[in-house]
Short mmCIF file of C-alpha atoms and ligand atoms in Angstrom, two decimals:
data_model
loop_
_atom_site.label_atom_id
_atom_site.label_comp_id
_atom_site.label_asym_id
_atom_site.label_seq_id
_atom_site.Cartn_x
_atom_site.Cartn_y
_atom_site.Cartn_z
CA MET Q 1 -0.13 -0.04 -0.01
CA SER Q 2 2.98 2.03 1.31
CA ALA Q 3 4.75 1.33 -2.29
CA THR Q 4 1.64 2.28 -4.43
CA LEU Q 5 1.18 5.50 -2.31
CA GLY Q 6 4.89 6.42 -2.84
CA SER Q 7 4.68 5.59 -6.39
CA LEU Q 8 1.94 7.77 -7.15
CA ILE Q 9 3.20 10.76 -5.46
CA SER Q 10 6.40 10.26 -6.63
CA ARG Q 11 4.83 10.79 -10.21
CA LEU Q 12 2.04 13.13 -9.50
CA GLN Q 13 4.41 15.57 -7.29
CA PRO Q 14 7.81 14.88 -8.26
CA ASP Q 15 9.17 17.54 -5.97
CA TRP Q 16 7.74 16.14 -2.49
CA SER Q 17 10.27 14.78 -0.28
CA ILE Q 18 9.05 10.72 0.46
CA ARG Q 19 10.69 9.16 3.26
CA VAL Q 20 9.30 5.38 4.18
CA TYR Q 21 10.27 3.41 7.82
CA GLU Q 22 9.79 -0.21 7.83
CA ARG Q 23 10.60 -2.09 10.88
CA LEU Q 24 11.76 -5.40 9.38
CA GLY Q 25 15.44 -5.72 7.56
CA GLU Q 26 13.37 -6.05 4.11
CA VAL Q 27 10.22 -4.56 2.77
CA ALA Q 28 7.43 -6.80 1.71
CA GLN Q 29 7.89 -9.09 4.37
CA GLU Q 30 4.45 -9.27 5.82
CA SER Q 31 1.12 -9.69 4.20
CA SER Q 32 2.91 -8.42 0.99
CA ASN Q 33 5.38 -11.37 0.60
CA ALA Q 34 4.48 -13.59 -1.91
CA TRP Q 35 3.97 -16.44 0.27
CA ASN Q 36 2.13 -14.79 2.93
CA ASN Q 37 -1.07 -14.35 0.58
CA ALA Q 38 -2.56 -15.82 -2.10
CA GLY Q 39 -1.59 -13.64 -5.12
CA THR Q 40 -4.98 -13.66 -6.74
CA GLY Q 41 -5.54 -10.69 -8.50
CA HIS Q 42 -9.15 -10.11 -7.04
CA ALA Q 43 -11.08 -9.30 -9.95
CA ALA Q 44 -14.11 -11.18 -8.81
CA LEU Q 45 -13.93 -13.49 -11.76
CA CYS Q 46 -14.28 -16.60 -9.48
CA GLU Q 47 -14.57 -15.73 -6.01
CA LEU Q 48 -18.08 -16.30 -4.45
CA ASN Q 49 -17.73 -14.14 -1.65
CA TYR Q 50 -18.33 -10.96 -3.47
CA MET Q 51 -21.46 -12.52 -4.88
CA PRO Q 52 -23.45 -13.95 -1.85
CA GLU Q 53 -27.07 -15.20 -2.34
CA ASN Q 54 -29.61 -12.84 -0.96
CA PRO Q 55 -32.43 -14.10 1.27
CA ASP Q 56 -34.47 -14.23 -1.27
CA GLY Q 57 -32.49 -16.66 -3.44
CA SER Q 58 -31.63 -13.62 -6.02
CA VAL Q 59 -27.82 -13.10 -6.92
CA SER Q 60 -26.76 -9.22 -7.40
CA ALA Q 61 -23.59 -8.50 -9.81
CA ALA Q 62 -23.07 -5.31 -8.23
CA LYS Q 63 -20.27 -5.86 -5.47
CA ALA Q 64 -18.45 -8.51 -8.12
CA VAL Q 65 -18.19 -5.81 -10.78
CA SER Q 66 -17.10 -2.91 -8.37
CA ILE Q 67 -14.28 -5.15 -7.17
CA ASN Q 68 -13.36 -6.05 -10.94
CA GLU Q 69 -13.77 -2.06 -11.69
CA GLN Q 70 -10.66 -1.52 -8.88
CA PHE Q 71 -8.73 -4.12 -9.94
CA GLN Q 72 -8.67 -2.63 -13.52
CA ILE Q 73 -7.33 0.50 -12.14
CA SER Q 74 -4.54 -1.35 -10.57
CA ARG Q 75 -4.07 -3.26 -13.96
CA GLN Q 76 -4.09 0.13 -15.83
CA TYR Q 77 -1.62 1.58 -13.28
CA TRP Q 78 1.08 -1.29 -13.41
CA ALA Q 79 0.80 -1.53 -17.34
CA TYR Q 80 1.20 2.05 -17.24
CA LEU Q 81 4.42 1.71 -15.07
CA VAL Q 82 5.89 -1.30 -17.42
CA SER Q 83 5.39 1.10 -20.13
CA ILE Q 84 7.47 3.33 -18.85
CA GLY Q 85 10.16 1.05 -17.55
CA ALA Q 86 9.53 2.08 -14.17
CA LEU Q 87 8.44 -1.90 -13.63
CA PRO Q 88 10.25 -4.98 -15.35
CA GLU Q 89 9.10 -7.51 -17.32
CA PRO Q 90 5.73 -8.08 -16.24
CA HIS Q 91 6.37 -12.05 -15.95
CA ASN Q 92 8.56 -11.17 -12.69
CA PHE Q 93 5.25 -10.15 -11.08
CA ILE Q 94 2.07 -11.09 -12.75
CA ASN Q 95 1.06 -13.91 -14.82
CA THR Q 96 -1.73 -15.66 -15.95
CA ALA Q 97 -3.50 -18.24 -14.11
CA PRO Q 98 -7.39 -18.86 -15.44
CA HIS Q 99 -9.64 -18.52 -12.48
CA MET Q 100 -12.75 -21.12 -11.72
CA THR Q 101 -14.74 -21.43 -9.39
CA PHE Q 102 -15.61 -25.48 -8.38
CA VAL Q 103 -18.93 -26.46 -6.48
CA ARG Q 104 -20.52 -29.23 -5.44
CA GLY Q 105 -24.08 -30.65 -4.88
CA LYS Q 106 -27.34 -29.34 -6.22
CA ALA Q 107 -27.86 -26.29 -4.33
CA ASN Q 108 -24.22 -25.09 -4.97
CA ILE Q 109 -24.93 -25.98 -8.47
CA GLU Q 110 -28.38 -23.79 -8.55
CA TYR Q 111 -26.28 -20.90 -7.11
CA LEU Q 112 -23.56 -20.80 -9.31
CA LYS Q 113 -25.80 -21.08 -12.56
CA LYS Q 114 -27.56 -17.72 -11.06
CA ARG Q 115 -23.99 -16.10 -10.63
CA VAL Q 116 -23.60 -16.98 -14.34
CA ALA Q 117 -26.56 -15.57 -15.52
CA ALA Q 118 -26.34 -12.15 -13.55
CA LEU Q 119 -22.66 -12.13 -15.03
CA LYS Q 120 -22.80 -13.51 -18.47
CA ASP Q 121 -23.42 -10.11 -20.03
CA GLN Q 122 -21.20 -7.85 -17.76
CA PRO Q 123 -18.36 -6.38 -19.93
CA LEU Q 124 -15.39 -7.02 -17.23
CA PHE Q 125 -16.43 -10.76 -17.22
CA PRO Q 126 -16.11 -11.75 -20.96
CA ASP Q 127 -16.05 -15.41 -22.16
CA LEU Q 128 -17.57 -16.76 -18.63
CA GLU Q 129 -17.59 -20.37 -19.18
CA TYR Q 130 -19.74 -22.94 -17.42
CA THR Q 131 -19.62 -26.73 -17.09
CA GLU Q 132 -21.27 -29.59 -15.21
CA ASP Q 133 -19.39 -31.99 -17.31
CA LEU Q 134 -16.50 -33.95 -15.09
CA GLU Q 135 -14.77 -34.36 -18.45
CA ARG Q 136 -14.57 -30.88 -19.43
CA ILE Q 137 -13.47 -29.90 -15.98
CA ALA Q 138 -10.49 -32.08 -16.51
CA GLU Q 139 -9.45 -30.62 -19.64
CA TRP Q 140 -9.47 -27.48 -17.53
CA THR Q 141 -7.21 -28.76 -14.69
CA PRO Q 142 -7.07 -32.66 -14.31
CA LEU Q 143 -6.42 -32.38 -10.78
CA LEU Q 144 -9.99 -31.48 -9.99
CA ALA Q 145 -11.31 -34.33 -12.06
CA LYS Q 146 -8.66 -37.40 -11.18
CA LYS Q 147 -10.32 -40.30 -9.08
CA ARG Q 148 -13.62 -38.19 -8.60
CA ASN Q 149 -16.42 -39.99 -8.23
CA PRO Q 150 -18.26 -39.82 -11.55
CA LYS Q 151 -21.56 -39.72 -9.57
CA GLN Q 152 -21.03 -36.82 -7.85
CA LYS Q 153 -22.54 -33.72 -8.68
CA VAL Q 154 -20.37 -30.65 -9.73
CA ALA Q 155 -20.00 -27.82 -11.96
CA ALA Q 156 -17.40 -25.19 -12.55
CA THR Q 157 -16.67 -21.82 -14.34
CA ARG Q 158 -13.60 -20.12 -15.83
CA ILE Q 159 -12.39 -17.19 -17.11
CA VAL Q 160 -8.86 -17.89 -18.99
CA SER Q 161 -7.66 -14.38 -18.43
CA GLY Q 162 -7.16 -14.63 -14.64
CA THR Q 163 -4.06 -13.54 -13.16
CA ASP Q 164 -1.49 -14.59 -10.28
CA VAL Q 165 0.42 -11.85 -8.81
CA ASP Q 166 3.42 -12.02 -6.74
CA PHE Q 167 2.79 -8.68 -4.73
CA GLY Q 168 6.18 -9.18 -2.88
CA ALA Q 169 8.23 -8.96 -5.83
CA LEU Q 170 5.87 -5.91 -6.84
CA THR Q 171 6.49 -4.00 -4.01
CA LYS Q 172 9.79 -4.51 -4.18
CA TYR Q 173 10.09 -3.14 -7.53
CA LEU Q 174 7.93 -0.36 -6.77
CA PHE Q 175 10.46 0.65 -3.85
CA THR Q 176 13.02 0.21 -6.08
CA ASP Q 177 11.49 3.02 -8.35
CA ILE Q 178 10.53 5.58 -5.74
CA ALA Q 179 14.11 5.19 -4.58
CA ALA Q 180 15.58 5.99 -7.88
CA HIS Q 181 13.47 9.00 -7.59
CA GLY Q 182 14.59 9.99 -4.41
CA ALA Q 183 12.60 8.67 -1.42
CA GLU Q 184 14.39 7.28 1.41
CA ILE Q 185 13.83 3.87 2.22
CA HIS Q 186 14.66 3.08 5.81
CA THR Q 187 14.67 -0.61 6.99
CA ASN Q 188 14.94 -1.72 10.53
CA HIS Q 189 13.26 1.62 11.54
CA GLN Q 190 9.98 1.18 13.54
CA VAL Q 191 7.77 4.33 13.85
CA THR Q 192 6.93 4.28 17.71
CA ARG Q 193 5.31 7.45 18.27
CA LEU Q 194 3.32 10.06 16.14
CA LYS Q 195 2.52 13.62 17.50
CA ARG Q 196 0.45 16.53 16.20
CA GLN Q 197 2.79 19.52 16.26
CA LYS Q 198 0.77 22.95 16.79
CA ASP Q 199 1.88 24.22 13.12
CA GLY Q 200 -0.29 21.07 11.94
CA THR Q 201 2.94 19.00 11.02
CA TRP Q 202 3.33 15.68 12.61
CA ARG Q 203 6.46 14.47 14.49
CA LEU Q 204 7.28 10.88 14.15
CA ARG Q 205 9.61 9.17 16.74
CA VAL Q 206 11.53 6.20 14.66
CA LYS Q 207 13.33 3.61 16.48
CA HIS Q 208 16.30 2.18 15.16
CA LEU Q 209 16.21 -1.53 15.49
CA VAL Q 210 19.71 -2.72 14.71
CA GLY Q 211 21.69 -0.11 16.82
CA GLY Q 212 21.53 3.88 16.61
CA THR Q 213 19.46 6.15 18.50
CA PRO Q 214 15.44 6.90 18.21
CA LYS Q 215 15.41 9.78 16.03
CA GLU Q 216 12.62 12.52 15.65
CA VAL Q 217 11.16 12.95 12.46
CA ASN Q 218 8.92 15.60 11.02
CA ALA Q 219 6.31 15.53 8.18
CA ARG Q 220 3.71 17.23 6.38
CA PHE Q 221 1.35 14.18 5.61
CA VAL Q 222 1.85 10.68 7.14
CA PHE Q 223 0.76 7.72 5.83
CA VAL Q 224 0.33 4.97 8.01
CA GLY Q 225 0.78 2.15 5.77
CA ALA Q 226 1.65 -0.30 8.57
CA GLY Q 227 -0.72 -3.20 7.70
CA GLY Q 228 -1.19 -4.86 11.02
CA GLY Q 229 0.47 -2.28 12.98
CA ALA Q 230 -1.80 0.40 11.32
CA LEU Q 231 -4.16 0.69 14.18
CA ALA Q 232 -2.07 0.87 16.79
CA LEU Q 233 -0.40 4.08 15.21
CA LEU Q 234 -3.58 5.69 14.52
CA GLN Q 235 -4.59 5.20 18.04
CA HIS Q 236 -0.87 6.88 19.21
CA SER Q 237 -1.79 9.79 16.48
CA GLY Q 238 -4.46 10.55 18.94
CA ILE Q 239 -6.80 11.48 16.04
CA SER Q 240 -10.51 11.20 16.80
CA GLU Q 241 -11.41 9.37 13.61
CA ILE Q 242 -9.75 5.94 14.97
CA LYS Q 243 -12.30 6.20 17.92
CA GLY Q 244 -14.94 2.95 17.91
CA PHE Q 245 -12.35 0.97 15.51
CA GLY Q 246 -10.73 -2.31 17.18
CA GLY Q 247 -9.03 -5.32 15.10
CA PHE Q 248 -9.79 -8.94 15.01
CA PRO Q 249 -6.38 -11.10 13.94
CA ILE Q 250 -6.87 -14.03 12.20
CA SER Q 251 -3.90 -16.14 11.24
CA GLY Q 252 -3.83 -18.55 8.47
CA GLN Q 253 -1.75 -21.47 6.70
CA PHE Q 254 -1.47 -22.87 3.35
CA LEU Q 255 -0.32 -26.14 2.13
CA ARG Q 256 2.46 -25.98 -0.94
CA THR Q 257 3.74 -28.27 -3.33
CA THR Q 258 6.57 -27.80 -5.61
CA ASN Q 259 6.45 -31.34 -7.05
CA PRO Q 260 6.45 -30.82 -10.91
CA LYS Q 261 4.15 -33.79 -11.90
CA LEU Q 262 1.50 -32.06 -9.90
CA VAL Q 263 2.49 -28.27 -10.89
CA ALA Q 264 2.19 -29.69 -14.40
CA GLN Q 265 -1.41 -30.52 -14.17
CA HIS Q 266 -2.95 -27.48 -12.70
CA GLN Q 267 -2.81 -24.21 -14.48
CA ALA Q 268 -5.27 -22.09 -12.61
CA LYS Q 269 -6.78 -20.71 -9.27
CA VAL Q 270 -9.88 -22.83 -8.23
CA TYR Q 271 -12.02 -21.26 -5.37
CA GLY Q 272 -14.71 -23.18 -3.70
CA LYS Q 273 -17.63 -22.14 -1.34
CA ALA Q 274 -16.93 -21.15 1.95
CA ALA Q 275 -17.70 -23.37 5.27
CA VAL Q 276 -20.97 -21.94 7.45
CA GLY Q 277 -19.30 -19.40 9.39
CA ALA Q 278 -16.10 -18.89 7.19
CA PRO Q 279 -14.74 -15.75 6.93
CA PRO Q 280 -15.21 -14.71 3.59
CA MET Q 281 -11.41 -14.65 2.90
CA SER Q 282 -10.92 -17.89 4.25
CA VAL Q 283 -12.41 -19.81 1.20
CA PRO Q 284 -10.52 -22.81 0.06
CA HIS Q 285 -8.75 -22.51 -3.18
CA LEU Q 286 -6.43 -24.28 -5.04
CA ASP Q 287 -4.04 -22.20 -6.74
CA THR Q 288 -1.47 -22.10 -9.47
CA ARG Q 289 1.80 -19.70 -7.88
CA VAL Q 290 4.25 -18.09 -9.98
CA VAL Q 291 7.21 -16.60 -7.04
CA ASP Q 292 10.75 -16.13 -8.54
CA GLY Q 293 10.35 -17.95 -11.73
CA GLU Q 294 9.38 -21.25 -10.05
CA THR Q 295 5.72 -22.23 -10.16
CA ALA Q 296 4.18 -23.75 -7.39
CA LEU Q 297 0.61 -25.00 -6.13
CA LEU Q 298 -1.17 -23.36 -3.22
CA PHE Q 299 -4.11 -24.60 -1.12
CA GLY Q 300 -5.77 -22.91 1.63
CA PRO Q 301 -5.89 -20.74 3.60
CA TYR Q 302 -6.69 -22.75 6.70
CA ALA Q 303 -7.37 -19.88 9.50
CA GLY Q 304 -6.77 -19.90 12.96
CA PHE Q 305 -6.20 -17.17 15.91
CA THR Q 306 -3.35 -15.67 17.55
CA PRO Q 307 -3.63 -12.20 19.33
CA LYS Q 308 -0.63 -10.98 17.01
CA PHE Q 309 -1.33 -7.72 14.28
CA LEU Q 310 1.58 -9.02 12.38
CA LYS Q 311 3.48 -12.44 11.62
CA THR Q 312 6.46 -10.69 13.29
CA SER Q 313 5.02 -8.87 16.54
CA THR Q 314 3.70 -10.06 19.82
CA TRP Q 315 0.75 -11.50 21.58
CA PHE Q 316 0.30 -8.07 23.28
CA ASP Q 317 -1.31 -6.65 20.26
CA LEU Q 318 -4.83 -7.61 20.68
CA PRO Q 319 -4.89 -6.69 24.24
CA PHE Q 320 -3.28 -3.42 23.84
CA SER Q 321 -5.36 -2.34 21.33
CA ILE Q 322 -8.14 -2.23 23.64
CA ARG Q 323 -9.52 1.44 24.93
CA LEU Q 324 -12.64 2.33 26.15
CA HIS Q 325 -13.96 3.69 22.84
CA ASN Q 326 -13.88 0.51 20.99
CA LEU Q 327 -14.44 -2.22 23.87
CA GLY Q 328 -18.45 -2.10 23.30
CA PRO Q 329 -18.23 -2.59 19.67
CA MET Q 330 -15.44 -5.16 20.47
CA LEU Q 331 -17.51 -7.03 22.76
CA GLN Q 332 -21.00 -6.96 20.27
CA VAL Q 333 -18.76 -8.74 17.74
CA GLY Q 334 -17.50 -11.39 20.29
CA LEU Q 335 -21.29 -11.94 20.90
CA LYS Q 336 -22.57 -11.74 17.49
CA ASN Q 337 -20.47 -13.93 15.63
CA PHE Q 338 -20.74 -17.30 17.38
CA ASP Q 339 -20.28 -19.15 13.94
CA LEU Q 340 -17.19 -17.71 13.12
CA VAL Q 341 -15.63 -18.27 16.58
CA LYS Q 342 -16.97 -21.95 16.39
CA TYR Q 343 -15.34 -22.04 12.50
CA LEU Q 344 -12.36 -20.93 14.11
CA VAL Q 345 -11.75 -23.17 16.81
CA GLY Q 346 -12.82 -25.90 14.78
CA GLU Q 347 -10.01 -24.92 12.34
CA LEU Q 348 -7.48 -24.44 14.82
CA MET Q 349 -8.34 -27.66 16.07
CA ALA Q 350 -7.94 -29.58 12.61
CA ASN Q 351 -4.71 -31.67 12.27
CA ARG Q 352 -2.68 -32.33 9.32
CA GLU Q 353 -4.73 -35.46 8.05
CA LYS Q 354 -7.89 -32.98 8.74
CA LYS Q 355 -6.49 -30.61 6.27
CA MET Q 356 -5.35 -32.77 3.76
CA GLN Q 357 -9.13 -34.12 3.76
CA ALA Q 358 -10.17 -30.66 3.01
CA LEU Q 359 -7.23 -30.33 -0.14
CA ARG Q 360 -9.00 -33.88 -1.15
CA GLU Q 361 -12.39 -32.44 -1.85
CA PHE Q 362 -10.52 -30.48 -4.57
CA MET Q 363 -8.02 -32.94 -5.47
CA PRO Q 364 -9.11 -35.98 -4.50
CA THR Q 365 -5.63 -37.93 -5.48
CA ALA Q 366 -3.51 -35.77 -2.83
CA LYS Q 367 -0.93 -37.42 -0.73
CA THR Q 368 0.19 -36.19 2.16
CA GLU Q 369 3.91 -36.54 1.62
CA ASP Q 370 3.74 -34.09 -1.67
CA TRP Q 371 2.23 -31.07 0.40
CA GLU Q 372 4.41 -28.85 2.97
CA LEU Q 373 2.02 -26.67 5.72
CA ILE Q 374 3.60 -23.06 5.64
CA THR Q 375 1.89 -19.59 7.72
CA ALA Q 376 0.19 -17.29 5.89
CA GLY Q 377 0.09 -13.55 6.65
CA GLN Q 378 -1.86 -12.00 9.57
CA ARG Q 379 -5.13 -10.37 8.72
CA VAL Q 380 -6.55 -8.03 10.87
CA GLN Q 381 -10.47 -7.64 10.14
CA VAL Q 382 -11.90 -4.29 11.12
CA MET Q 383 -14.38 -4.11 13.85
CA LYS Q 384 -16.48 -0.91 13.93
CA LYS Q 385 -19.46 0.90 15.89
CA ASP Q 386 -22.22 0.46 14.35
CA PRO Q 387 -25.05 2.76 14.97
CA GLU Q 388 -27.82 -0.09 14.93
CA LYS Q 389 -25.99 -3.29 16.09
CA GLY Q 390 -23.41 -1.54 18.44
CA GLY Q 391 -20.53 -3.40 16.85
CA ILE Q 392 -20.02 -4.83 13.24
CA LEU Q 393 -17.28 -7.18 11.82
CA GLN Q 394 -15.97 -5.73 8.56
CA PHE Q 395 -14.13 -7.81 5.85
CA GLY Q 396 -13.11 -5.23 3.44
CA THR Q 397 -10.63 -2.47 4.10
CA GLU Q 398 -11.15 1.12 5.52
CA VAL Q 399 -8.88 4.03 4.82
CA ILE Q 400 -9.32 6.20 8.25
CA THR Q 401 -8.27 9.89 7.46
CA GLY Q 402 -7.75 12.78 9.81
CA ALA Q 403 -10.05 15.50 9.46
CA ASP Q 404 -7.12 18.06 8.20
CA GLY Q 405 -6.27 15.59 5.49
CA THR Q 406 -2.63 15.59 7.08
CA ILE Q 407 -2.65 11.49 7.85
CA ALA Q 408 -4.38 8.51 6.66
CA GLY Q 409 -4.27 5.16 7.18
CA LEU Q 410 -5.40 1.73 6.28
CA LEU Q 411 -7.04 -0.79 7.85
CA GLY Q 412 -8.72 -4.57 7.07
CA ALA Q 413 -7.54 -6.93 4.54
CA SER Q 414 -9.47 -8.07 1.66
CA PRO Q 415 -9.64 -7.69 -1.31
CA GLY Q 416 -6.49 -5.97 -0.60
CA ALA Q 417 -3.23 -5.91 -2.44
CA SER Q 418 -5.10 -6.11 -5.71
CA THR Q 419 -7.04 -3.02 -5.28
CA ALA Q 420 -4.07 -0.84 -3.76
CA ALA Q 421 -3.95 1.78 -6.47
CA PRO Q 422 -7.44 2.68 -6.18
CA ILE Q 423 -7.65 2.43 -2.36
CA MET Q 424 -4.32 4.99 -2.70
CA LEU Q 425 -6.27 7.19 -5.43
CA ASP Q 426 -8.74 7.46 -2.60
CA VAL Q 427 -6.29 8.45 0.03
CA LEU Q 428 -4.88 10.90 -2.01
CA ALA Q 429 -8.45 12.49 -2.85
CA ARG Q 430 -9.22 12.62 0.70
CA CYS Q 431 -6.16 13.98 1.75
CA PHE Q 432 -5.40 16.69 -1.16
CA PRO Q 433 -8.89 17.54 -2.39
CA ASP Q 434 -7.37 20.84 -3.57
CA ARG Q 435 -4.27 18.91 -5.62
CA MET Q 436 -6.76 16.53 -7.71
CA GLY Q 437 -7.89 19.23 -10.35
CA GLU Q 438 -3.99 19.80 -11.15
CA TRP Q 439 -3.30 15.98 -10.90
CA GLU Q 440 -6.11 14.99 -13.09
CA PRO Q 441 -4.41 14.98 -16.58
CA LYS Q 442 -1.50 13.12 -15.36
CA LEU Q 443 -3.64 10.35 -13.47
CA ARG Q 444 -5.80 10.33 -16.99
CA ASP Q 445 -2.31 9.54 -18.73
CA MET Q 446 -1.34 7.11 -16.29
CA ILE Q 447 -4.83 5.49 -15.53
CA PRO Q 448 -7.25 5.83 -18.70
CA GLY Q 449 -10.20 4.25 -16.37
CA TYR Q 450 -9.72 7.05 -13.83
CA GLY Q 451 -12.59 8.45 -13.04
CA THR Q 452 -14.64 6.48 -15.50
CA THR Q 453 -17.06 3.34 -15.20
CA LEU Q 454 -15.51 0.80 -17.41
CA SER Q 455 -18.57 -1.69 -16.85
CA SER Q 456 -20.87 0.88 -17.99
CA ASP Q 457 -19.06 1.18 -21.56
CA PRO Q 458 -18.81 -2.27 -23.03
CA ALA Q 459 -15.99 -0.63 -25.67
CA ALA Q 460 -13.80 1.17 -23.15
CA ALA Q 461 -13.74 -1.91 -21.16
CA GLU Q 462 -12.73 -4.31 -23.94
CA ALA Q 463 -10.14 -1.97 -24.86
CA SER Q 464 -8.77 -1.80 -21.30
CA LEU Q 465 -8.57 -5.54 -21.00
CA ALA Q 466 -7.08 -5.66 -24.75
CA GLU Q 467 -4.46 -3.24 -23.49
CA THR Q 468 -3.49 -3.85 -20.16
CA ALA Q 469 -3.04 -7.88 -21.18
CA LYS Q 470 -0.90 -6.75 -24.01
CA THR Q 471 1.27 -4.77 -22.36
CA LEU Q 472 1.33 -7.07 -19.21
CA GLN Q 473 1.71 -10.01 -21.40
CA LEU Q 474 -1.30 -11.92 -20.22
CA GLN Q 475 -3.78 -13.71 -21.75
CA ALA Q 476 -6.75 -11.16 -23.12
C1 FAD O 501 -3.72 -15.06 3.92
C2 FAD O 501 -3.92 -14.05 3.47
C3 FAD O 501 -4.05 -14.25 1.90
C4 FAD O 501 -4.42 -13.04 1.18
N1 FAD O 501 -4.39 -13.52 -0.22
C5 FAD O 501 -4.36 -11.97 -1.00
C6 FAD O 501 -4.89 -12.21 -2.11
O1 FAD O 501 -4.98 -13.55 -2.72
N2 FAD O 501 -5.12 -11.55 -3.31
C7 FAD O 501 -4.87 -10.06 -2.59
O2 FAD O 501 -5.19 -8.98 -3.25
N3 FAD O 501 -4.71 -9.53 -1.09
C8 FAD O 501 -4.32 -10.74 -0.18
N4 FAD O 501 -4.34 -10.51 0.89
C9 FAD O 501 -4.18 -9.43 1.38
C10 FAD O 501 -3.13 -8.53 1.00
O3 FAD O 501 -2.03 -9.24 1.69
C11 FAD O 501 -3.08 -7.43 1.85
O4 FAD O 501 -3.86 -6.25 1.62
C12 FAD O 501 -1.72 -6.21 1.39
O5 FAD O 501 -0.66 -7.04 1.38
C13 FAD O 501 -1.72 -5.62 2.27
O6 FAD O 501 -0.26 -4.36 2.33
P1 FAD O 501 -0.01 -3.16 3.42
O7 FAD O 501 0.69 -2.58 2.65
O8 FAD O 501 -1.23 -2.67 3.78
O9 FAD O 501 0.59 -4.23 4.47
P2 FAD O 501 2.04 -5.32 4.65
O10 FAD O 501 2.28 -5.82 3.62
O11 FAD O 501 1.67 -6.06 5.99
O12 FAD O 501 2.96 -3.92 5.12
C14 FAD O 501 3.07 -3.06 6.04
C15 FAD O 501 4.40 -3.20 6.65
O13 FAD O 501 4.61 -2.34 7.69
C16 FAD O 501 5.53 -2.63 8.35
N5 FAD O 501 5.28 -2.13 9.69
C17 FAD O 501 4.41 -2.41 10.89
N6 FAD O 501 4.59 -1.40 11.66
C18 FAD O 501 5.31 -0.61 11.66
C19 FAD O 501 5.76 0.30 12.35
N7 FAD O 501 5.57 0.54 13.78
N8 FAD O 501 7.09 0.71 11.96
C20 FAD O 501 7.73 0.66 10.74
N9 FAD O 501 7.34 -0.14 9.93
C21 FAD O 501 5.85 -1.26 10.27
C22 FAD O 501 5.15 -4.35 8.50
O14 FAD O 501 6.52 -4.71 9.14
C23 FAD O 501 5.42 -4.43 6.94
O15 FAD O 501 6.16 -4.26 6.32
C24 FAD O 501 -4.08 -11.65 1.51
C25 FAD O 501 -3.69 -11.48 2.95
C26 FAD O 501 -3.31 -12.90 3.91
C27 FAD O 501 -2.97 -12.24 5.34
#
């Protein structure tokens, strides 16, 4: 997120000086690291959580279309950066991976049909394929079909132009680029305090974690792009806009295989249906991943719980985040999300064999010895005050900005890194409203879809998909 914001600012306002403070020895080692997330270019091509069934049985495409619109903004920005040489050859960070949905059982098949009907005429979802034929599914990806009971009722959809993104590599490239334009990147530096000065600027206390003395830094604008560390820093800042917000940490694990025989039989990201109570981002999926030029398969995530807000922080994060103003909403969330608590306990208790069983629902021939368990990144879901319910758990992201626009931060997870560009454009619009007019021509030059709605203009949608696919060397 910070790398994207830095990249945008360094192009829109090259005379501004940018400093980045990162507590770890390298950038992109938390959520954005390739193996800490699933690398799905979230465009709602296959993720059912963006199109839940309404209580009356209807299915609306609105949320899926909006996620896809946001992903197109990121794609257009990455394509622009590739075209000017600011990002390297695209295969280093983005690759084609067909996006599929796979469901079993009559009710799920009926739902999938409704989803297809709602999406089939949407310009951003061209060539959506649907089948209930196991042989066809075997052509799309053999691992799903091999040794599956032919009597089982199954259905699948596919859009071949889906993507796998190495967000860790992308983050590093973006930071390298902004550093070449004068930004200072300080690793092993932890921001420990944020204080508003009388003149409206911010004073940051920064601790050098490998020796050196703490230093104080002044800034006119601060973006708290600290992932799971953002809530604590925003609370430190004392801005009233953070009141009522809390964080609910969900940890995760993936199964991974690099066995070339298996990797060769699966080139897709296949999303299934979430279990009852499962948070939407814990939908199981079997994915092709391309990281550092090597292809692997990933399955998961298996959710879990630790009170840490970052993979590399401590168990004090959750208790230390509790304030008088967020205690009520947090308790309400705890009381009203029994299904989620039950689901997380079940996931925590699941042993290796239970995890393999979940994988075998996708890949009946999966053998334990081929798969290793890896720890994914931490997600800190947003809990916030709600006038009607007292407190709600939110699965998206939330931009928090101070009233005077001198500070902003990002809470939450999904759809996350895929939508970093539109989220950071939102930060710019909220914090620098008086500059947006001046920046607009440059923004339109970099991101042709900026300020437009591609889904309501089929010709523009088609052109955007084709042009970005060409520049990013992806399947159109
Ligand atoms: C299991 C899992 C699967 C996911 N799958 C996907 C996916 O398929 N597609 C997708 O688009 N998104 C996915 N996401 C979400 C995505 O990973 C995140 O939205 C994105 O990486 C967040 O980026 P960020 O810059 O906000 O946070 P991070 O990448 O976590 O970066 C925050 C940085 O701030 C540093 N930091 C924290 N506190 C301080 C401090 N006090 N001082 C200095 N530095 C500090 C941290 O060390 C870290 O490097 C997934 C996330 C998880 C956990």
